[in-house]
Coordinates of C-alpha atoms in Angstrom, one line a residue:
V96 CA 11.5 -2.0 -16.8
G97 CA 11.8 1.4 -18.4
E98 CA 8.2 1.4 -19.5
R99 CA 6.2 4.6 -19.1
M100 CA 2.6 4.5 -18.1
S101 CA 0.0 7.2 -17.9
R102 CA -1.9 7.7 -14.6
Y103 CA -4.9 6.1 -16.3
E104 CA -2.9 3.0 -17.5
F105 CA -1.4 2.7 -14.0
A106 CA -4.9 2.7 -12.4
I107 CA -6.2 0.2 -14.9
K108 CA -3.2 -2.1 -14.2
I109 CA -3.7 -1.9 -10.5
A110 CA -7.4 -2.7 -10.9
E111 CA -6.6 -5.7 -13.1
V112 CA -4.0 -7.2 -10.6
L113 CA -6.3 -6.7 -7.6
G114 CA -9.4 -7.9 -9.4
L115 CA -11.2 -4.6 -9.1
N116 CA -13.8 -3.2 -11.5
K117 CA -11.9 -1.3 -14.2
S118 CA -15.1 0.3 -15.6
L119 CA -15.1 2.6 -12.5
I120 CA -11.9 4.2 -13.7
Q121 CA -12.5 7.1 -16.1
K122 CA -10.0 8.6 -18.4
A123 CA -9.6 12.3 -18.0
E124 CA -7.4 15.1 -19.4
M125 CA -5.0 16.8 -17.0
K126 CA -6.3 20.2 -18.0
D127 CA -9.8 19.2 -16.8
M128 CA -8.7 18.2 -13.3
K129 CA -9.1 20.6 -10.5
W130 CA -5.8 20.0 -8.7
I131 CA -5.0 22.1 -5.6
A132 CA -1.3 21.9 -6.5
K133 CA 0.2 22.0 -10.0
R134 CA 1.1 18.6 -11.4
P135 CA 3.6 17.9 -14.1
R136 CA 2.2 16.4 -17.3
D137 CA 4.9 13.8 -17.3
S138 CA 5.6 12.4 -13.8
S139 CA 7.6 9.4 -14.8
L140 CA 10.8 8.7 -12.9
N141 CA 14.1 7.3 -14.1
S142 CA 14.8 4.4 -11.7
E143 CA 18.0 3.2 -13.3
N144 CA 20.2 4.3 -10.4
T145 CA 17.9 2.9 -7.8
R146 CA 17.8 -0.4 -9.6
K147 CA 21.6 -0.6 -9.4
L148 CA 21.7 0.1 -5.7
L149 CA 18.9 -2.1 -4.4
T150 CA 19.0 -5.8 -4.1
T151 CA 15.2 -6.1 -3.9
D152 CA 13.8 -7.3 -7.3
F153 CA 10.6 -5.3 -7.3
Y154 CA 11.1 -4.1 -10.9
H155 CA 10.2 -7.2 -12.7
N156 CA 6.7 -7.5 -11.3
P157 CA 5.8 -4.7 -9.0
F158 CA 2.1 -5.2 -9.4
E159 CA 2.3 -8.7 -8.0
I160 CA 4.2 -7.4 -5.0
L161 CA 1.4 -4.8 -4.6
K162 CA -1.2 -7.5 -4.8
E163 CA 0.6 -9.6 -2.1
E164 CA 0.7 -6.5 0.2
Y165 CA -2.9 -5.7 -0.5
L166 CA -4.0 -9.2 0.3
K167 CA -2.1 -9.2 3.6
G168 CA -4.2 -6.2 4.7
E169 CA -7.5 -7.9 4.1

């Protein structure tokens, strides 16, 4: 909770949780990307208010919840 991750770190974590090949994920600089729309360098969100309002405990292990949902679709 409260931890920031780069887009690269986020992709690596998802690959780890889902058992996917992490070596296919390549680190890149934002300036080298050919985005159609502008993207902020820091796209992290402060979720403190959301955490206070929701009763769902998806903050402690969101990647495990992602894995469960992913496996349901297989």
